[in-house]
CSV table of C-alpha atoms and ligand atoms in Angstrom, one decimal:
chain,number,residue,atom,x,y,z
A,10,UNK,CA,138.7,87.4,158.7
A,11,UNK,CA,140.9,89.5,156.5
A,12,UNK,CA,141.1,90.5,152.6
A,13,UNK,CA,143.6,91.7,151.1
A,14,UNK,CA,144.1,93.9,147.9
A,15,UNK,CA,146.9,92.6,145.4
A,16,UNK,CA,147.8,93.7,142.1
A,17,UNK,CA,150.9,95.4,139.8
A,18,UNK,CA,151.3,98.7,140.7
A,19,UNK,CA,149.7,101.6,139.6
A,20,UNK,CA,146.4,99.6,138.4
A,21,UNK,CA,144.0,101.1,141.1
A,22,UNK,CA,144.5,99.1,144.7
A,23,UNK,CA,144.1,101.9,146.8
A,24,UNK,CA,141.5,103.1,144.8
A,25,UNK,CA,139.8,100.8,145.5
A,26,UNK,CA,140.0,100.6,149.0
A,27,UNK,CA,139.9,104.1,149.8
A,28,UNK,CA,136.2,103.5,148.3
A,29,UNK,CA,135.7,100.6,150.3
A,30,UNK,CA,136.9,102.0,152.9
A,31,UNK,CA,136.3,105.7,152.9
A,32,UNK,CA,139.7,106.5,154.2
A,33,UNK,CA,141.8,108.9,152.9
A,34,UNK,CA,145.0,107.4,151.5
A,35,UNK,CA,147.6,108.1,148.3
A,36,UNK,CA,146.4,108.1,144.9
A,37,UNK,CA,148.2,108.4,142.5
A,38,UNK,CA,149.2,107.7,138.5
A,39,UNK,CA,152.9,106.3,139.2
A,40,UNK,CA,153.9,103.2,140.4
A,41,UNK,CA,154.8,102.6,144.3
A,42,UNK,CA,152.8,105.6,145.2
A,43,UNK,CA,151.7,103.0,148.5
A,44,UNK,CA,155.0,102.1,150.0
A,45,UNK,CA,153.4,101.2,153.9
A,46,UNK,CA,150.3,98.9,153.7
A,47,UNK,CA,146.9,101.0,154.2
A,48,UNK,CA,144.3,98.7,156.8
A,49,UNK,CA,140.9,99.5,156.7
A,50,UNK,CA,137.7,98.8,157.5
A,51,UNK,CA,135.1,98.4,154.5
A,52,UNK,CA,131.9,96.7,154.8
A,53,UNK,CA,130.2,93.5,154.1
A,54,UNK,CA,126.6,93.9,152.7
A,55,UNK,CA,123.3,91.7,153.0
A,56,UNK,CA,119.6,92.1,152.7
A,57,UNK,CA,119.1,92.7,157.1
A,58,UNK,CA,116.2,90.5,157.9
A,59,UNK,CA,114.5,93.6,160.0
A,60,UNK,CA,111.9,93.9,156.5
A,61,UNK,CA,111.2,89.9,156.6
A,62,UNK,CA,110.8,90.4,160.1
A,63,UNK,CA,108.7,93.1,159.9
A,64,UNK,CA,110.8,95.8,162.6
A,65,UNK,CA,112.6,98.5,162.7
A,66,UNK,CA,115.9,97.9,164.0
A,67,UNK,CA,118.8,99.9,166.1
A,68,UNK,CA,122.2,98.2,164.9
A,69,UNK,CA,124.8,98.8,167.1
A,70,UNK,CA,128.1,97.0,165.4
A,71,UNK,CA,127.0,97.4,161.9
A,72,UNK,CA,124.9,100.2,159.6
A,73,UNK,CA,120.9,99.2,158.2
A,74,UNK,CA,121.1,101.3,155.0
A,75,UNK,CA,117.1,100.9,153.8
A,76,UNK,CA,117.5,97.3,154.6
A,77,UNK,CA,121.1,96.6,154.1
A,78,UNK,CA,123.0,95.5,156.5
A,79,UNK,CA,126.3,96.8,156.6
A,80,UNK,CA,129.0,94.8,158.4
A,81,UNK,CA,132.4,96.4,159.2
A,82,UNK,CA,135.1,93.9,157.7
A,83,UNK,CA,138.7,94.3,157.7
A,84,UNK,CA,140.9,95.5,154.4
A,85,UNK,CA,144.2,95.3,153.6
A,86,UNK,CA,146.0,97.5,150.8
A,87,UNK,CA,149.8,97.0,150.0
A,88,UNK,CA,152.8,98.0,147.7
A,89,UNK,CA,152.2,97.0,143.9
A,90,UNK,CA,154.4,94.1,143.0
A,91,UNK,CA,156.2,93.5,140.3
A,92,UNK,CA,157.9,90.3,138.4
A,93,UNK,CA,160.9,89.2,140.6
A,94,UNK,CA,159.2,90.1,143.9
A,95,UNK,CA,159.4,86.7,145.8
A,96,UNK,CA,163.5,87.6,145.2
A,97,UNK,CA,163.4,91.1,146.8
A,98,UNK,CA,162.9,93.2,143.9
A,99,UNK,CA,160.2,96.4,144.1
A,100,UNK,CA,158.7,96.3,147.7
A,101,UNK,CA,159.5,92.5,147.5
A,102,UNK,CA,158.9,89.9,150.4
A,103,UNK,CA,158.1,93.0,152.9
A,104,UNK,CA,154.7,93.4,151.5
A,105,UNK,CA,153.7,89.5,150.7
A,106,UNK,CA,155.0,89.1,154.4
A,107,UNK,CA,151.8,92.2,154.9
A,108,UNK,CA,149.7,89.5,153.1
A,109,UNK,CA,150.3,86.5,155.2
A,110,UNK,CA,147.3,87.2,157.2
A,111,UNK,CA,144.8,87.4,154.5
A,112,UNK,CA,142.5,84.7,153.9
A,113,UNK,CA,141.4,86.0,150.9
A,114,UNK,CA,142.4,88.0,147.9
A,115,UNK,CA,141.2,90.7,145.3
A,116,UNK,CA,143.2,91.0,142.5
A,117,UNK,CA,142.9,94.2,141.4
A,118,UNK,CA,144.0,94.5,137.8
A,119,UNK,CA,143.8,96.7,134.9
A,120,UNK,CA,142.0,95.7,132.5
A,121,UNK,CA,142.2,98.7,130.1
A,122,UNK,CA,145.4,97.9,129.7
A,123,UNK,CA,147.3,101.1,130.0
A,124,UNK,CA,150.0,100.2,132.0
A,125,UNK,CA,153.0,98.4,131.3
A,126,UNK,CA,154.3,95.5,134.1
A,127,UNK,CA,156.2,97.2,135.9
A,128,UNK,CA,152.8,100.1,136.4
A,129,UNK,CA,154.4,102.8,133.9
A,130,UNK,CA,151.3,104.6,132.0
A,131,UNK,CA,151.2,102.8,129.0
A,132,UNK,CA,148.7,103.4,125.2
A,133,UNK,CA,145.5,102.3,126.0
A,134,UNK,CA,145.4,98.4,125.5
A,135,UNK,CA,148.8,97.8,124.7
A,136,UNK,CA,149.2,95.5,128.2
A,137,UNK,CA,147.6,92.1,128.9
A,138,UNK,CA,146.1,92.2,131.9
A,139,UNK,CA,146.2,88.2,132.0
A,140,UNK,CA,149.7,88.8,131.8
A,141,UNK,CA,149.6,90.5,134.9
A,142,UNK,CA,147.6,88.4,136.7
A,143,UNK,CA,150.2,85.2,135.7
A,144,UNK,CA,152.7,87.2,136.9
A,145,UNK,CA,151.3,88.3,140.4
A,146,UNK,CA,150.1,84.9,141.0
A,147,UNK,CA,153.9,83.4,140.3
A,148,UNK,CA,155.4,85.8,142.4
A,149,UNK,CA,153.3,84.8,145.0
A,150,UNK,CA,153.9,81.0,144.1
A,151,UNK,CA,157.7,82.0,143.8
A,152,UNK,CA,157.6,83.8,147.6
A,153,UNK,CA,155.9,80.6,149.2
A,154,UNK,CA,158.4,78.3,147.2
A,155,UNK,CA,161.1,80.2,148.6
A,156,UNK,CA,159.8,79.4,152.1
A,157,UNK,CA,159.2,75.8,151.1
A,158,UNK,CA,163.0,75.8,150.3
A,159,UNK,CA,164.7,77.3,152.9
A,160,UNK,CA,166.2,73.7,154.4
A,161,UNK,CA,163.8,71.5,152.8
A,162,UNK,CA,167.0,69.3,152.1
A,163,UNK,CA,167.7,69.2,156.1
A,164,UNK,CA,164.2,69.2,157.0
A,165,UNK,CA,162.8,66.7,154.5
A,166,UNK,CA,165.9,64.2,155.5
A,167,UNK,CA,165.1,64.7,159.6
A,168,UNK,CA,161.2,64.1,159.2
A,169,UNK,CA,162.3,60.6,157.1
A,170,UNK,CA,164.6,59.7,160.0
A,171,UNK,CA,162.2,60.6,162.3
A,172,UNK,CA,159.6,58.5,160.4
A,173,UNK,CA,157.1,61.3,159.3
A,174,UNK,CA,155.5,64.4,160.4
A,175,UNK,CA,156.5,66.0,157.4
A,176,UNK,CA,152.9,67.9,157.5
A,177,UNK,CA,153.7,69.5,160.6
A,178,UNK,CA,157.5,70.4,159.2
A,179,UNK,CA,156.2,72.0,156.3
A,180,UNK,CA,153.1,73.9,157.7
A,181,UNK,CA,155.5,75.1,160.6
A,182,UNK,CA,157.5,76.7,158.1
A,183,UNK,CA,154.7,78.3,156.6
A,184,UNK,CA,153.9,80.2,160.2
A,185,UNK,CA,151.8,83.0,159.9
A,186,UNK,CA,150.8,82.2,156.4
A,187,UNK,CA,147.7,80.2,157.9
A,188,UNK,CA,148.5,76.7,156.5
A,189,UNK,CA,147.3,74.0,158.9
A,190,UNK,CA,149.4,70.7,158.1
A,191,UNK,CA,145.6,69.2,156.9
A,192,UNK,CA,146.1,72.1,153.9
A,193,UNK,CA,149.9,70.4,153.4
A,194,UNK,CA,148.1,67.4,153.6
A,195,UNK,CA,145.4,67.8,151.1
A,196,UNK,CA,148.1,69.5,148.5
A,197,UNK,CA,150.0,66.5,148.6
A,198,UNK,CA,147.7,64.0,147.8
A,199,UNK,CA,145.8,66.1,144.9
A,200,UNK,CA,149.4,66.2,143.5
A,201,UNK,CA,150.1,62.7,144.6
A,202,UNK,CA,153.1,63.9,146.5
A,203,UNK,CA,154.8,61.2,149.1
A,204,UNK,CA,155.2,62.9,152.1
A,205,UNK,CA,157.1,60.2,154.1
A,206,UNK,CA,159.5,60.9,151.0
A,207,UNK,CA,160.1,64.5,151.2
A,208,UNK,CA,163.6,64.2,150.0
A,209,UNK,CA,162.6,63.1,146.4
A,210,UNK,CA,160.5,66.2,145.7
A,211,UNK,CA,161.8,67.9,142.5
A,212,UNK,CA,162.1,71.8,142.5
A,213,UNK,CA,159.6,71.9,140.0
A,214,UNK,CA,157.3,69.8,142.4
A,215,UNK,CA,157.6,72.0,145.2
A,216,UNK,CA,156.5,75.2,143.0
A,217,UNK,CA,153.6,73.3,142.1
A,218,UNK,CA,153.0,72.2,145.7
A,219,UNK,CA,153.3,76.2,146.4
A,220,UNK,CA,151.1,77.1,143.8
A,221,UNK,CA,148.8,74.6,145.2
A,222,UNK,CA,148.7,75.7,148.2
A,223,UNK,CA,148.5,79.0,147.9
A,224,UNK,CA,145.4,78.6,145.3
A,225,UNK,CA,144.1,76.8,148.4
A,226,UNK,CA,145.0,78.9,151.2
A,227,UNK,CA,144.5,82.3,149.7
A,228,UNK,CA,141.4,82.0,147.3
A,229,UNK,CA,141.2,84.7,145.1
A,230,UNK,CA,138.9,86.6,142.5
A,231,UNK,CA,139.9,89.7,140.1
A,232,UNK,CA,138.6,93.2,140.1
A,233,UNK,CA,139.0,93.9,137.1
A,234,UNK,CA,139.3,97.4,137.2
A,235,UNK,CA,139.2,100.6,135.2
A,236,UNK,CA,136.2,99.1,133.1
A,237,UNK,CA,134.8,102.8,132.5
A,238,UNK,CA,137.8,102.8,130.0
A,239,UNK,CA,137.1,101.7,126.5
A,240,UNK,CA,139.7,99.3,125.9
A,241,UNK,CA,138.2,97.5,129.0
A,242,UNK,CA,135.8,95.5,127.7
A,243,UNK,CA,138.3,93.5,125.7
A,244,UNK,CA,140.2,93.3,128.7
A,245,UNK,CA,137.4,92.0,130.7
A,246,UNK,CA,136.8,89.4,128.4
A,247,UNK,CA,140.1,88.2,127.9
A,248,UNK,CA,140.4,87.8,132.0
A,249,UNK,CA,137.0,86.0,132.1
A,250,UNK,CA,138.5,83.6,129.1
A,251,UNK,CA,141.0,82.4,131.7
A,252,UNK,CA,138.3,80.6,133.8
A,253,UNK,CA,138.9,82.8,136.9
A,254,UNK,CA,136.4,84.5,138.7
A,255,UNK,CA,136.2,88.2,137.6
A,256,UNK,CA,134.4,91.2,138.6
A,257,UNK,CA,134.3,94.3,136.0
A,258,UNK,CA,135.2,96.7,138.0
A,259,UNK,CA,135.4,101.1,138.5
A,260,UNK,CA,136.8,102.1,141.7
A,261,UNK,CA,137.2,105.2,140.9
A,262,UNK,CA,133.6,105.7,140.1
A,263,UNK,CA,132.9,104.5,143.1
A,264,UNK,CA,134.9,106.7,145.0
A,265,UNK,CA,133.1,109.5,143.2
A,266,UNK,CA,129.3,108.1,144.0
A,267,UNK,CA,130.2,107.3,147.9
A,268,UNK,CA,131.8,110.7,148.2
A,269,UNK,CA,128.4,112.2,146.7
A,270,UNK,CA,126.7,110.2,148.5
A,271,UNK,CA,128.4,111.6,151.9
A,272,UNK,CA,127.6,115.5,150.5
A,273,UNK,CA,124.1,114.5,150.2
A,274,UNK,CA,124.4,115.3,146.3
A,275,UNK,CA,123.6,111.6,145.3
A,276,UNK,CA,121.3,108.6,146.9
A,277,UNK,CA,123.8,105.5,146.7
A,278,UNK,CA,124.2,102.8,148.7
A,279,UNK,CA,127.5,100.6,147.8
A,280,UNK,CA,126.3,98.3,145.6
A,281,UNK,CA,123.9,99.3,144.0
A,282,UNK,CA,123.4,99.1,140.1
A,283,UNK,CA,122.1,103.0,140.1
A,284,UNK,CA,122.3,106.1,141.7
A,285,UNK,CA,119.7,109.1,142.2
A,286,UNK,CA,120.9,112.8,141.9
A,287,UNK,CA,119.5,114.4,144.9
A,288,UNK,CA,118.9,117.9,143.2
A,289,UNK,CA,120.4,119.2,139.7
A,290,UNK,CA,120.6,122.2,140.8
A,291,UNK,CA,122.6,121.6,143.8
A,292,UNK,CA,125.7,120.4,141.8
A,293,UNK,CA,128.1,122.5,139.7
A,294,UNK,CA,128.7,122.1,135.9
A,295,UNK,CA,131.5,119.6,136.8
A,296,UNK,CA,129.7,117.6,139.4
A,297,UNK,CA,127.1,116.8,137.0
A,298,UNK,CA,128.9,116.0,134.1
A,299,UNK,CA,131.0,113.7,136.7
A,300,UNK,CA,128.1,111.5,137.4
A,301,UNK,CA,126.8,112.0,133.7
A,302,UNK,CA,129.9,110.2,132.9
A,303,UNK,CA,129.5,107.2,135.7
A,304,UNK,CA,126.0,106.8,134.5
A,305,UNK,CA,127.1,106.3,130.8
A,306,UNK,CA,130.1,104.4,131.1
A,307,UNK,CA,129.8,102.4,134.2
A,308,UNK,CA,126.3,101.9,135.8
A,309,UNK,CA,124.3,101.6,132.6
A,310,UNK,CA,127.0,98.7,131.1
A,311,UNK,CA,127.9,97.3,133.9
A,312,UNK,CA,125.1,97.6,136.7
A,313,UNK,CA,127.4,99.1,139.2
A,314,UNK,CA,131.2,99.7,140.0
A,315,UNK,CA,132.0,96.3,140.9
A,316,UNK,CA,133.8,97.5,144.1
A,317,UNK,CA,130.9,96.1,147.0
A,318,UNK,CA,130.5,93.2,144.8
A,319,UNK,CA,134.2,91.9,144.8
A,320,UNK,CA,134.2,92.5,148.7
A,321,UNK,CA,131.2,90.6,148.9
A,322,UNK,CA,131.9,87.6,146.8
A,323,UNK,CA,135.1,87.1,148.4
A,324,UNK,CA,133.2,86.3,151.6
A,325,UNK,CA,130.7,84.8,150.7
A,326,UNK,CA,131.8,83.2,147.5
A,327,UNK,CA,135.2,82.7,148.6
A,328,UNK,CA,135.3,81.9,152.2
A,329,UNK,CA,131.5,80.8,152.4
A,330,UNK,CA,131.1,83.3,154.8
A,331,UNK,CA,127.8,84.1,156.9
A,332,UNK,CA,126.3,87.0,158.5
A,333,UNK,CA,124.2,85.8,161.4
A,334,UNK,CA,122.0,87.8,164.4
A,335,UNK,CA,122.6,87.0,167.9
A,336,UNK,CA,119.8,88.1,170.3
A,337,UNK,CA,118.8,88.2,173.4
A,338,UNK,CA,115.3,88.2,173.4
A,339,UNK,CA,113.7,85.8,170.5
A,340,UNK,CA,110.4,87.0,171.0
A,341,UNK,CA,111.7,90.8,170.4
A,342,UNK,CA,114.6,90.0,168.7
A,343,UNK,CA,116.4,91.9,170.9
A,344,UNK,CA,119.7,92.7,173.3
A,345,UNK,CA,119.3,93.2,177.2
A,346,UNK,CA,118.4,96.7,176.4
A,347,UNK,CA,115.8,96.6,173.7
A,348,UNK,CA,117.9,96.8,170.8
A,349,UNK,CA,116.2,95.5,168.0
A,350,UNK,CA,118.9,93.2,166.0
A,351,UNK,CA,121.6,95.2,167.8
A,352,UNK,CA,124.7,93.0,166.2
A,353,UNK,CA,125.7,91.1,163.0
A,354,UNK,CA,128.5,88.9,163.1
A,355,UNK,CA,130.2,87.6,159.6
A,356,UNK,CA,131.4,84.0,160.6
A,357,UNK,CA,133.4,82.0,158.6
A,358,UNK,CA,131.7,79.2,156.3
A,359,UNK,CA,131.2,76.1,157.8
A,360,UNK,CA,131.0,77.7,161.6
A,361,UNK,CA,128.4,76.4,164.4
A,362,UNK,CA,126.3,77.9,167.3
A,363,UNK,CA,129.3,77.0,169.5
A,364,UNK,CA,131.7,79.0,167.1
A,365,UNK,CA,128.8,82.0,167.5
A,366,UNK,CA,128.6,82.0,171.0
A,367,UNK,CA,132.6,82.1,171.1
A,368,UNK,CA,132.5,85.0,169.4
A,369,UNK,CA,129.9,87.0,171.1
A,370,UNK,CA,131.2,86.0,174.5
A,371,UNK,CA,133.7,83.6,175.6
A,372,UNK,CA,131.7,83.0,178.7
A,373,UNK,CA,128.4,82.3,176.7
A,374,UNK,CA,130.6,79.6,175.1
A,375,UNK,CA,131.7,78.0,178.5
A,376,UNK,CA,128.3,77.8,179.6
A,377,UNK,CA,126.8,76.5,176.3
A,378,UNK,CA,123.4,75.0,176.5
A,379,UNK,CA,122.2,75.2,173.0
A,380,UNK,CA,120.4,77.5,170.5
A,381,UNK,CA,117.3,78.9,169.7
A,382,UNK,CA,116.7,79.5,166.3
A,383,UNK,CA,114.8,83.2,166.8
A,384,UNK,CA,112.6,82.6,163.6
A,385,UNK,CA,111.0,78.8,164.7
A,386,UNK,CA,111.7,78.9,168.0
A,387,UNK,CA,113.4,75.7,168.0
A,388,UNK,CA,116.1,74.6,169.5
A,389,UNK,CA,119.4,73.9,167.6
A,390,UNK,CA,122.4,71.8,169.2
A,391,UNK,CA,126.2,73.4,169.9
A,392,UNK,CA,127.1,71.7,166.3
A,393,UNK,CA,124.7,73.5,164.3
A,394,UNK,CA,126.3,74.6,161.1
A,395,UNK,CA,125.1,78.7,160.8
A,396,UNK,CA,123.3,79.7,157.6
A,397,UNK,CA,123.6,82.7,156.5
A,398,UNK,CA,121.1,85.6,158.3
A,399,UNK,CA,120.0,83.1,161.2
A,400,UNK,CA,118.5,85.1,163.9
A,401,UNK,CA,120.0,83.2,167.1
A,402,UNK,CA,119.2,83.0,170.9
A,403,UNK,CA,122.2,81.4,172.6
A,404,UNK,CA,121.1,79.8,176.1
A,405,UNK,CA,123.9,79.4,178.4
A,406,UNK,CA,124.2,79.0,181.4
A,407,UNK,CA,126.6,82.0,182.2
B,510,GTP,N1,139.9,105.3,134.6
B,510,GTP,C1,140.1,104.8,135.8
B,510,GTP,N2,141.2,105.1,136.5
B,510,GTP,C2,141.4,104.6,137.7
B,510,GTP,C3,140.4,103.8,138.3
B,510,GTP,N3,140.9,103.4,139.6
B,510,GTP,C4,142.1,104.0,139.7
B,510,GTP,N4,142.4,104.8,138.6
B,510,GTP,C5,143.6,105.6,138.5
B,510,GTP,O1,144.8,104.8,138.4
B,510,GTP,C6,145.9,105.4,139.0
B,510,GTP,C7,146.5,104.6,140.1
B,510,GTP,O2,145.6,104.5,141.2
B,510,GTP,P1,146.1,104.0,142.6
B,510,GTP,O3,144.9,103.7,143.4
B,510,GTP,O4,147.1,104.9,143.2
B,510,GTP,O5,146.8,102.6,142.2
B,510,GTP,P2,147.7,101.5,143.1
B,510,GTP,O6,147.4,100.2,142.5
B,510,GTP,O7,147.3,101.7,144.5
B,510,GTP,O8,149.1,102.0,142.8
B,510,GTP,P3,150.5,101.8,143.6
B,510,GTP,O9,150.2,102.1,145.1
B,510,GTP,O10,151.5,102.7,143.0
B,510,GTP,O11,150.8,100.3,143.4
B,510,GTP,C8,145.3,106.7,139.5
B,510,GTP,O12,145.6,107.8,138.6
B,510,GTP,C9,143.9,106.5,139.6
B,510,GTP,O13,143.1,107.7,139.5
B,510,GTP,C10,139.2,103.5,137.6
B,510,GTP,O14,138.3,102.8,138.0
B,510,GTP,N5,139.2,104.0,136.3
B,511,MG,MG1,148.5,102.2,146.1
C-alpha cells in the first residue's frame, strides 16, 4: 500500500514527509522547490501486543518503541500543483501520473493561510485554504476526466456495438490508476449512469463520474498544516466546516522533536501528545527556546503535530487497514529462531488468513491448511477476515 502527499505548492509536503520519513530532502519557502517526487519510507504506529502478552519482544521488520509498534510504510512526496494542472500547467500530468499508484492521499494544506494559489508567500490569512483544497481536488477530477475523454466517443460507440463491457473499456483506460471495472461499476450506478449507453454521457456527467471515482479510488484526508501559526485556527475551522476529514497539523514541529529525539536531547515517540527534555542543560539557548515554542503553540493546543496521526488514519481510517503478527510458534509466539513477534505486516482492510499467508510466503499460501489464532488457540479457516493485531500461526503444509 502507498500514500501519497498532495497539496499547492509551497504549503509544507515535504515537510512533512521528511518528518515522516526522516530523510533528507528540499525545503524550502518558494514554490516548486520539489520538482522529482521524494519516496520514502515512514511508519505506521499501533499499541504492539508484546505488553497484553506479557513479553519482551525482538522485531525484526518493524521498530517496538516502549510498546509501539512501528511499521515501515511507503510515502510518496511530489511537485505542488497548481490550478490548470490536469492541462499541463506547473509540473502538470507528470506528477498526478507519480500519484497513480497511491491508494490513499494526505492533503497537506495551509491553513494559516499565507500563501497565495499559486504557493507565493502571502499576509498571514489572506488565502482560503478551502480554496485550495477545491482546487487540488478539481485538478485531479480534471486529470482523470481528461483520461475519461481521450476517445470516449470511439470507445463508448464500439462497447454499444459490441453490446457492453463498457466497465472494462473504461477501467482499462484508467491503467495504473487502480480502478477495477467493479469501481466503474459502482460510480455508475450511484450516479445512475447507463453504461450500455456510454455515448449519451454529457461532459458534465463524465467529470462527475471522475470526481466520483476518484473520491472512491483515492480516499483522502487533510493535514492541515502550519497550525503553530496564529491565523491557523480559523483556518482549521473553516476546513473542518467542509465536512472533510481534517487533521490540524505542524510538520515542521515535528521535524524538530524527531530530530531531538535522534540527538538524544528530547524523549518523543511520533505521535505522541508530549515530549520530555532529556537535560536543560544539554541544550543551547536556541534549542530550548525551540521546544519552548512547540510546547506552547503546538503540543499544549493541539496534543501533538498531527504528522503520525494523518499517516495513521489514512490506513486505518481510510483503507481500513490492519497490522497483524504472524508466528511460528503460538505457544512462544515466536519465528523458527526464537524471535519473539519477529514481524508485523499492515494488510489491507477486509484481507483473510489466505491474503496473510500470501504475503509472508507464497509457498505458505499454496500449501494452506488453516489458522491458528495465537491468542485462543483456535483454529480459523483460509477466509477469515484479519482484525487488527491478530497474533496468527499459519499451518501449511509447505
Ligand atoms: N510555520 C510553519 N511553517 C512550515 C510548516 N511546515 C512547513 N513550513 C514551511 O513552509 C515552507 C514550505 O515547505 P516545503 O516543505 O518545502 O513545502 P512544499 O509543499 O514541499 O513545497 P513545494 O515542493 O515547493 O511544492 C518552508 O519554509 C517550511 O519551513 C509548519 O508546520 N509550520
Ligand atoms: Mg516540496
Amino acid at each position: 500500500m502507498l500514500v501519497g502527499v498532495i497539496g499547492k505548492p509551497n504549503v509544507g509536503k515535504s515537510t512533512f514527509f521528511a518528518a515522516a520519513t526522516m530523510k533528507e530532502v528540499q525545503i524550502a519557502d518558494y514554490p516548486f522547490t520539489t520538482i522529482e517526487p521524494n519516496v520514502g519510507v515512514g511508519y505506521l504506529t499501533t499499541d504492539c501486543v508484546c505488553r497484553e502478552l506479557g513479553l519482551t519482544d525482538n522485531p525484526r521488520n518493524s521498530i517496538c518503541m516502549d510498546g509501539v509498534r512501528m511499521i515501515p510504510v511507503k510515502l510518496v512526496d511530489v511537485a505542488g500543483l497548481v490550478e490548470g494542472a490536469a492541462s499541463g500547467r506547473g509540473r502538470g500530468n507528470q506528477f498526478l501520473d507519480e500519484l497513480r499508484q497511491a491508494d490513499a492521499l494526505i492533503q497537506v494544506v495551509d491553513a494559516s493561510g499565507s500563501t497565495d494559489s499559486e504557493g507565493r508567500r502571502a499576509p498571514a490569512g489572506s488565502n482560503d485554504p478551502v480554496a485550495d483544497v477545491v482546487m487540488v481536488e478539481r485538478e485531479f477530477d480534471m486529470w482523470i476526466f481528461g483520461l475519461l475523454k481521450r476517445d470516449w466517443e470511439k470507445n463508448a460507440r464500439l462497447s454499444e456495438q459490441a453490446g457492453g463491457k463498457t466497465a472494462e473499456s473504461v477501467a482499462s483506460r484508467l491503467s495504473g490508476l487502480s480502478v477495477s471495472a467493479v469501481d466503474v461499476e459502482e460510480s455508475a450506478l450511484k450516479l445512475g449512469l447507463k453504461l450500455d449507453k456510454p455515448t449519451s454521457w454529457t461532459d458534465e456527467q463524465i467529470l462527475q463520474f471522475a470526481t466520483h471515482l476518484r473520491s472512491s479510488t483515492k480516499p483522502s484526508l487533510i493535514a492541515a498544516n502550519k497550525s503553530d501559526l496564529p491565523t491557523s485556527a480559523a483556518g482549521i475551522e473553516r476546513l473542518k466546516a467542509t465536512g472533510r476529514r481534517v487533521i490540524p497539523c505542524a510538520s515542521e514541529a515535528e521535524l524538530l522533536l524527531r530530530r531531538a529525539a535522534e540527538r538524544g536531547l528530547v524523549k518523543y515517540r511520533p505521535g505522541d501528545g508530549e515530549f520530555k527534555v532529556v537535560s536543560e542543560q544539554s541544550l543551547s539557548q536556541a534549542q530550548a527556546s525551540a521546544l519552548r515554542t512547540v510546547d506552547e503553540r503546538v503540543m499544549k493546543p493541539f496534543g501533538g503535530t498531527g504528522v503520525q496521526r494523518a499517516i495513521n488514519e489514512a490506513y486505518f481510517s481510510l483503507l481500513n487497514a490492519v497490522v497483524v503478527f504472524p508466528v511460528e510458534d503460538e505457544n512462544k509466539m515466536t519465528d523458527k529462531n526464537g524471535n519473539v513477534l519477529p514481524d508485523a505486516f499492515v494488510m489491507k482492510g477486509g484481507s483473510t488468513a489466505l491474503d496473510l499467508a500470501r504475503t509472508v510466503h507464497s509457498q505458505l499460501a499454496e500449501g494452506f491448511l488453516y489458522a491458528i489464532d495465537a491468542r485462543t488457540k483456535k483454529r480459523v479457516a483460509a477466509d477469515y477476515v484479519l482484525r487488527n493485531r491478530d497474533v496468527l500461526k499459519i499451518v501449511s503444509t509447505r
